[in-house]
mmCIF file of C-alpha atoms in Angstrom:
data_model
loop_
_atom_site.group_PDB
_atom_site.id
_atom_site.type_symbol
_atom_site.label_atom_id
_atom_site.label_comp_id
_atom_site.label_asym_id
_atom_site.label_seq_id
_atom_site.Cartn_x
_atom_site.Cartn_y
_atom_site.Cartn_z
ATOM 1 C CA ASN A 62 18.499 -2.001 8.512
ATOM 2 C CA ALA A 63 17.101 -3.507 5.369
ATOM 3 C CA GLY A 64 13.501 -2.770 4.576
ATOM 4 C CA VAL A 65 10.832 -5.205 3.499
ATOM 5 C CA MET A 66 12.303 -7.292 0.706
ATOM 6 C CA GLN A 67 10.178 -8.759 -2.033
ATOM 7 C CA ASN A 68 11.299 -10.965 -4.859
ATOM 8 C CA PRO A 69 11.169 -11.301 -7.675
ATOM 9 C CA ARG A 70 10.484 -7.734 -8.776
ATOM 10 C CA HIS A 71 8.918 -8.959 -11.983
ATOM 11 C CA LEU A 72 7.437 -12.367 -12.661
ATOM 12 C CA VAL A 73 6.079 -13.576 -15.958
ATOM 13 C CA ARG A 74 3.949 -16.687 -16.093
ATOM 14 C CA ARG A 75 1.837 -18.389 -18.728
ATOM 15 C CA ARG A 76 -1.750 -19.272 -17.993
ATOM 16 C CA GLY A 77 -1.966 -22.416 -15.895
ATOM 17 C CA GLN A 78 1.467 -22.095 -14.316
ATOM 18 C CA GLU A 79 2.184 -21.432 -10.661
ATOM 19 C CA ALA A 80 3.468 -18.156 -9.252
ATOM 20 C CA ARG A 81 5.401 -17.887 -5.994
ATOM 21 C CA LEU A 82 6.006 -14.467 -4.517
ATOM 22 C CA ARG A 83 8.355 -14.024 -1.576
ATOM 23 C CA CYS A 84 8.444 -11.452 1.176
ATOM 24 C CA SER A 85 11.054 -11.034 3.887
ATOM 25 C CA PRO A 86 9.804 -8.666 6.602
ATOM 26 C CA MET A 87 11.913 -6.075 8.297
ATOM 27 C CA LYS A 88 14.156 -7.351 11.042
ATOM 28 C CA GLY A 89 12.201 -7.692 14.256
ATOM 29 C CA HIS A 90 8.805 -7.651 12.563
ATOM 30 C CA SER A 91 6.588 -10.622 13.200
ATOM 31 C CA HIS A 92 3.505 -9.583 11.222
ATOM 32 C CA VAL A 93 3.172 -9.760 7.457
ATOM 33 C CA TYR A 94 0.404 -8.459 5.217
ATOM 34 C CA TRP A 95 -0.172 -8.987 1.521
ATOM 35 C CA TYR A 96 -1.957 -6.486 -0.686
ATOM 36 C CA ARG A 97 -2.824 -6.641 -4.369
ATOM 37 C CA GLN A 98 -3.098 -3.729 -6.760
ATOM 38 C CA LEU A 99 -5.048 -4.410 -9.919
ATOM 39 C CA PRO A 100 -4.621 -1.983 -12.824
ATOM 40 C CA GLU A 101 -6.274 1.382 -12.206
ATOM 41 C CA GLU A 102 -7.250 0.399 -8.661
ATOM 42 C CA GLY A 103 -5.943 0.977 -5.149
ATOM 43 C CA LEU A 104 -4.184 -1.630 -3.089
ATOM 44 C CA LYS A 105 -6.569 -4.209 -1.659
ATOM 45 C CA PHE A 106 -5.885 -6.217 1.486
ATOM 46 C CA MET A 107 -5.480 -9.933 0.911
ATOM 47 C CA VAL A 108 -4.109 -11.687 3.985
ATOM 48 C CA TYR A 109 -2.506 -11.101 7.368
ATOM 49 C CA LEU A 110 -0.056 -13.610 8.812
ATOM 50 C CA GLN A 111 2.054 -14.091 11.859
ATOM 51 C CA LYS A 112 4.733 -16.738 12.131
ATOM 52 C CA GLU A 113 3.114 -20.098 11.325
ATOM 53 C CA ASN A 114 -0.390 -18.616 11.586
ATOM 54 C CA ILE A 115 -2.880 -17.119 9.182
ATOM 55 C CA ILE A 116 -4.730 -14.463 11.147
ATOM 56 C CA ASP A 117 -7.041 -13.042 8.499
ATOM 57 C CA GLU A 118 -7.416 -14.210 4.921
ATOM 58 C CA SER A 119 -10.689 -12.444 4.235
ATOM 59 C CA GLY A 120 -9.266 -10.687 1.183
ATOM 60 C CA MET A 121 -7.900 -13.784 -0.500
ATOM 61 C CA PRO A 122 -9.703 -15.299 -3.468
ATOM 62 C CA LYS A 123 -11.266 -18.593 -2.378
ATOM 63 C CA GLU A 124 -9.470 -20.705 -4.936
ATOM 64 C CA ARG A 125 -5.926 -20.977 -6.236
ATOM 65 C CA PHE A 126 -4.432 -18.512 -3.750
ATOM 66 C CA SER A 127 -2.602 -19.454 -0.568
ATOM 67 C CA ALA A 128 -0.152 -17.803 1.789
ATOM 68 C CA GLU A 129 2.221 -18.951 4.456
ATOM 69 C CA PHE A 130 4.737 -17.460 6.862
ATOM 70 C CA PRO A 131 6.860 -20.306 8.185
ATOM 71 C CA LYS A 132 8.903 -20.279 11.347
ATOM 72 C CA GLU A 133 12.025 -19.851 9.256
ATOM 73 C CA GLY A 134 12.279 -18.040 5.949
ATOM 74 C CA PRO A 135 10.155 -15.567 4.035
ATOM 75 C CA SER A 136 6.437 -15.355 3.667
ATOM 76 C CA ILE A 137 5.201 -16.913 0.428
ATOM 77 C CA LEU A 138 2.142 -15.957 -1.591
ATOM 78 C CA ARG A 139 1.332 -18.794 -3.944
ATOM 79 C CA ILE A 140 -1.001 -18.600 -6.908
ATOM 80 C CA GLN A 141 -1.798 -21.849 -8.646
ATOM 81 C CA GLN A 142 -2.984 -22.139 -12.245
ATOM 82 C CA VAL A 143 -2.636 -18.441 -12.897
ATOM 83 C CA VAL A 144 -5.082 -16.647 -15.184
ATOM 84 C CA ARG A 145 -4.747 -13.301 -16.947
ATOM 85 C CA GLY A 146 -6.864 -11.638 -14.265
ATOM 86 C CA ASP A 147 -4.139 -12.390 -11.718
ATOM 87 C CA SER A 148 -1.855 -9.880 -13.454
ATOM 88 C CA ALA A 149 -1.266 -7.220 -10.834
ATOM 89 C CA ALA A 150 1.266 -5.720 -8.447
ATOM 90 C CA TYR A 151 1.503 -7.641 -5.195
ATOM 91 C CA PHE A 152 2.776 -5.735 -2.191
ATOM 92 C CA CYS A 153 3.935 -7.081 1.115
ATOM 93 C CA ALA A 154 4.057 -5.079 4.325
ATOM 94 C CA SER A 155 5.338 -5.873 7.782
ATOM 95 C CA SER A 156 4.875 -4.415 11.214
ATOM 96 C CA PRO A 157 6.163 -4.941 14.716
ATOM 97 C CA LEU A 158 4.045 -6.798 17.234
ATOM 98 C CA GLY A 159 0.862 -5.022 18.252
ATOM 99 C CA THR A 160 1.107 -1.860 16.176
ATOM 100 C CA GLY A 161 -1.634 -2.587 13.676
ATOM 101 C CA ASN A 162 -1.726 -0.078 10.856
ATOM 102 C CA GLU A 163 0.327 2.528 12.709
ATOM 103 C CA LYS A 164 3.725 1.140 11.739
ATOM 104 C CA LEU A 165 3.379 -0.575 8.411
ATOM 105 C CA PHE A 166 6.408 -0.804 6.161
ATOM 106 C CA PHE A 167 5.890 -1.805 2.558
ATOM 107 C CA GLY A 168 8.114 -3.563 0.086
ATOM 108 C CA SER A 169 8.569 -2.458 -3.508
ATOM 109 C CA GLY A 170 6.176 -5.073 -4.791
ATOM 110 C CA THR A 171 6.199 -7.904 -7.305
ATOM 111 C CA GLN A 172 4.688 -7.218 -10.702
ATOM 112 C CA LEU A 173 3.049 -10.402 -11.956
ATOM 113 C CA SER A 174 2.285 -10.627 -15.639
ATOM 114 C CA VAL A 175 0.286 -13.562 -16.946
ATOM 115 C CA LEU A 176 0.579 -14.225 -20.660
ATOM 116 C CA ALA B 254 -19.407 0.930 2.377
ATOM 117 C CA GLN B 255 -15.891 2.089 3.107
ATOM 118 C CA SER B 256 -14.091 3.764 0.236
ATOM 119 C CA VAL B 257 -11.230 6.078 -0.580
ATOM 120 C CA THR B 258 -11.290 8.301 -3.636
ATOM 121 C CA GLN B 259 -8.420 10.108 -5.252
ATOM 122 C CA PRO B 260 -10.158 12.100 -7.993
ATOM 123 C CA ASP B 261 -7.012 12.986 -9.938
ATOM 124 C CA ILE B 262 -5.342 10.127 -11.762
ATOM 125 C CA HIS B 263 -2.485 12.228 -13.077
ATOM 126 C CA ILE B 264 -1.187 15.704 -12.233
ATOM 127 C CA THR B 265 1.581 17.600 -13.982
ATOM 128 C CA VAL B 266 3.230 20.446 -12.123
ATOM 129 C CA SER B 267 6.193 22.697 -12.803
ATOM 130 C CA GLU B 268 9.215 22.482 -10.557
ATOM 131 C CA GLY B 269 8.907 25.091 -7.835
ATOM 132 C CA ALA B 270 5.138 25.300 -8.114
ATOM 133 C CA SER B 271 2.746 24.237 -5.398
ATOM 134 C CA LEU B 272 1.056 20.847 -5.373
ATOM 135 C CA GLU B 273 -2.210 19.674 -3.893
ATOM 136 C CA LEU B 274 -3.470 16.097 -4.119
ATOM 137 C CA ARG B 275 -7.037 15.359 -3.185
ATOM 138 C CA CYS B 276 -8.327 12.502 -1.088
ATOM 139 C CA ASN B 277 -11.904 11.870 -0.010
ATOM 140 C CA TYR B 278 -13.056 8.993 2.126
ATOM 141 C CA SER B 279 -16.224 7.332 3.247
ATOM 142 C CA TYR B 280 -15.761 5.533 6.529
ATOM 143 C CA GLY B 281 -18.142 4.515 9.294
ATOM 144 C CA ALA B 282 -15.714 4.824 12.192
ATOM 145 C CA THR B 283 -13.248 7.504 13.199
ATOM 146 C CA PRO B 284 -10.632 7.254 10.485
ATOM 147 C CA TYR B 285 -6.895 6.989 10.678
ATOM 148 C CA LEU B 286 -5.536 8.662 7.541
ATOM 149 C CA PHE B 287 -2.285 8.114 5.703
ATOM 150 C CA TRP B 288 -0.425 9.344 2.660
ATOM 151 C CA TYR B 289 2.150 7.081 1.023
ATOM 152 C CA VAL B 290 4.495 7.783 -1.860
ATOM 153 C CA GLN B 291 5.943 5.285 -4.289
ATOM 154 C CA SER B 292 8.923 6.384 -6.336
ATOM 155 C CA PRO B 293 9.842 4.284 -9.372
ATOM 156 C CA GLY B 294 11.302 0.951 -8.288
ATOM 157 C CA GLN B 295 10.750 1.683 -4.607
ATOM 158 C CA GLY B 296 8.353 0.486 -1.954
ATOM 159 C CA LEU B 297 5.564 2.575 -0.530
ATOM 160 C CA GLN B 298 6.983 5.117 1.884
ATOM 161 C CA LEU B 299 4.873 6.749 4.565
ATOM 162 C CA LEU B 300 4.747 10.525 4.126
ATOM 163 C CA LEU B 301 2.482 11.358 7.046
ATOM 164 C CA LYS B 302 -0.441 10.135 9.078
ATOM 165 C CA TYR B 303 -3.317 11.541 11.094
ATOM 166 C CA PHE B 304 -4.796 9.823 14.105
ATOM 167 C CA SER B 305 -6.130 12.662 16.256
ATOM 168 C CA GLY B 306 -5.363 16.163 17.484
ATOM 169 C CA ASP B 307 -4.208 18.990 15.272
ATOM 170 C CA THR B 308 -5.884 18.580 11.892
ATOM 171 C CA LEU B 309 -2.883 19.976 10.022
ATOM 172 C CA VAL B 310 -0.222 17.280 9.887
ATOM 173 C CA GLN B 311 3.386 17.754 8.893
ATOM 174 C CA GLY B 312 5.218 14.966 7.165
ATOM 175 C CA ILE B 313 8.528 14.186 5.594
ATOM 176 C CA LYS B 314 9.966 15.823 2.474
ATOM 177 C CA GLY B 315 8.129 19.085 3.139
ATOM 178 C CA PHE B 316 4.625 17.650 2.738
ATOM 179 C CA GLU B 317 1.621 18.466 4.877
ATOM 180 C CA ALA B 318 -1.985 17.355 4.915
ATOM 181 C CA GLU B 319 -5.147 18.734 6.421
ATOM 182 C CA PHE B 320 -7.963 16.629 7.817
ATOM 183 C CA LYS B 321 -11.388 18.178 7.253
ATOM 184 C CA ARG B 322 -14.044 16.043 8.884
ATOM 185 C CA SER B 323 -16.921 18.098 7.457
ATOM 186 C CA GLN B 324 -15.681 17.440 3.929
ATOM 187 C CA SER B 325 -14.405 13.903 4.566
ATOM 188 C CA SER B 326 -11.142 14.974 3.019
ATOM 189 C CA PHE B 327 -7.442 14.612 3.723
ATOM 190 C CA ASN B 328 -5.654 16.594 1.012
ATOM 191 C CA LEU B 329 -1.896 16.538 0.637
ATOM 192 C CA ARG B 330 0.048 19.708 -0.113
ATOM 193 C CA LYS B 331 3.542 20.877 -0.804
ATOM 194 C CA PRO B 332 4.373 24.570 -1.314
ATOM 195 C CA SER B 333 7.197 24.047 -3.806
ATOM 196 C CA VAL B 334 7.796 20.764 -5.602
ATOM 197 C CA HIS B 335 11.156 19.360 -6.564
ATOM 198 C CA TRP B 336 11.863 17.109 -9.521
ATOM 199 C CA SER B 337 12.399 14.252 -7.054
ATOM 200 C CA ASP B 338 8.737 14.504 -6.022
ATOM 201 C CA ALA B 339 7.720 12.831 -9.273
ATOM 202 C CA ALA B 340 6.078 9.638 -8.037
ATOM 203 C CA GLU B 341 2.773 7.965 -7.352
ATOM 204 C CA TYR B 342 0.907 9.042 -4.246
ATOM 205 C CA PHE B 343 -1.595 6.935 -2.360
ATOM 206 C CA CYS B 344 -4.109 8.007 0.241
ATOM 207 C CA ALA B 345 -5.137 5.295 2.707
ATOM 208 C CA VAL B 346 -7.636 4.975 5.519
ATOM 209 C CA GLY B 347 -7.806 2.663 8.517
ATOM 210 C CA THR B 348 -9.347 2.549 11.958
ATOM 211 C CA LEU B 349 -8.103 2.151 15.513
ATOM 212 C CA ASN B 350 -6.966 -1.380 16.294
ATOM 213 C CA ASP B 351 -7.474 -2.529 12.710
ATOM 214 C CA TYR B 352 -4.492 -3.680 10.710
ATOM 215 C CA LYS B 353 -6.191 -3.261 7.332
ATOM 216 C CA LEU B 354 -5.884 -0.180 5.201
ATOM 217 C CA SER B 355 -8.141 0.889 2.348
ATOM 218 C CA PHE B 356 -6.260 2.629 -0.426
ATOM 219 C CA GLY B 357 -7.216 5.042 -3.130
ATOM 220 C CA ALA B 358 -6.230 4.271 -6.712
ATOM 221 C CA GLY B 359 -3.325 6.678 -6.554
ATOM 222 C CA THR B 360 -2.305 9.941 -8.222
ATOM 223 C CA THR B 361 0.713 10.041 -10.480
ATOM 224 C CA VAL B 362 2.652 13.294 -10.245
ATOM 225 C CA THR B 363 4.862 14.418 -13.094
ATOM 226 C CA VAL B 364 7.229 17.334 -12.495
ATOM 227 C CA ARG B 365 8.331 19.369 -15.498
ATOM 228 C CA ALA B 366 11.411 21.543 -15.526
#
C-alpha cells in the first residue's frame, strides 16, 4: 500500500515562473491537506480539499496560490509568479473520510527553491 | 494565540544514551498531541499521539511521551537511542474534530557512535 506520494521531490524555479506541486493521497483517502514549512519554522496549514471541493483555504496566501483536487488524478498546489519568499518545503497529507487529524499520513514533501 | 514550541533546535546524543525532546504548547481547548519523525528523504511518520486517558503514551520504535497538563508539555523520550533515530522530530497539536495541526519548528537529532 503506497503512502502519500508527492512529486517532484525538488523543484527549482526562477522568479516569475510557475510552480506546480503534485500530491497523490493514499489509496482510499478522500481528504487532502497541504502544509508549508518555511526555513526555521514549523509546518503551517495551507488548505484542505476533498474531491472537487475546497473545504478550507484559510492558510493560503490570498494571491498567486491555488489548489485543486480533481475527480481524477492528484491534488495540485499551484504557485504563480513565484518569489524568493515562496522557497519552502511543501507537505501534503491525506486522511480517510471523517477522521480529522487522528489519521493523517504525510508525504515526503516537495522542496521548492526560487532563484 | 495557539502555539507549539520546541526549545531545542538541535540535539546530539551518543548511541545507547537516553534522549528527551521537549515540547510546550499554548492551546485554548483540550489538546490532541502528536509526535512525528522525519528521516532524511522520507515523509513525516507518526510516532505516537495523545487524546485522553493515561498521560504516558507508548509509541513506535521504543518512544514514549508524557502529557503534563500543569506544565503544558508533551516531552518525547527514548531510553536508549540507535543510530537510525537520527532524524528531525516534530511536535504537533490539534483539537477534537479539527483537521488542522499546529507544528513546532522541529528538533534535529544527531546520533554519534
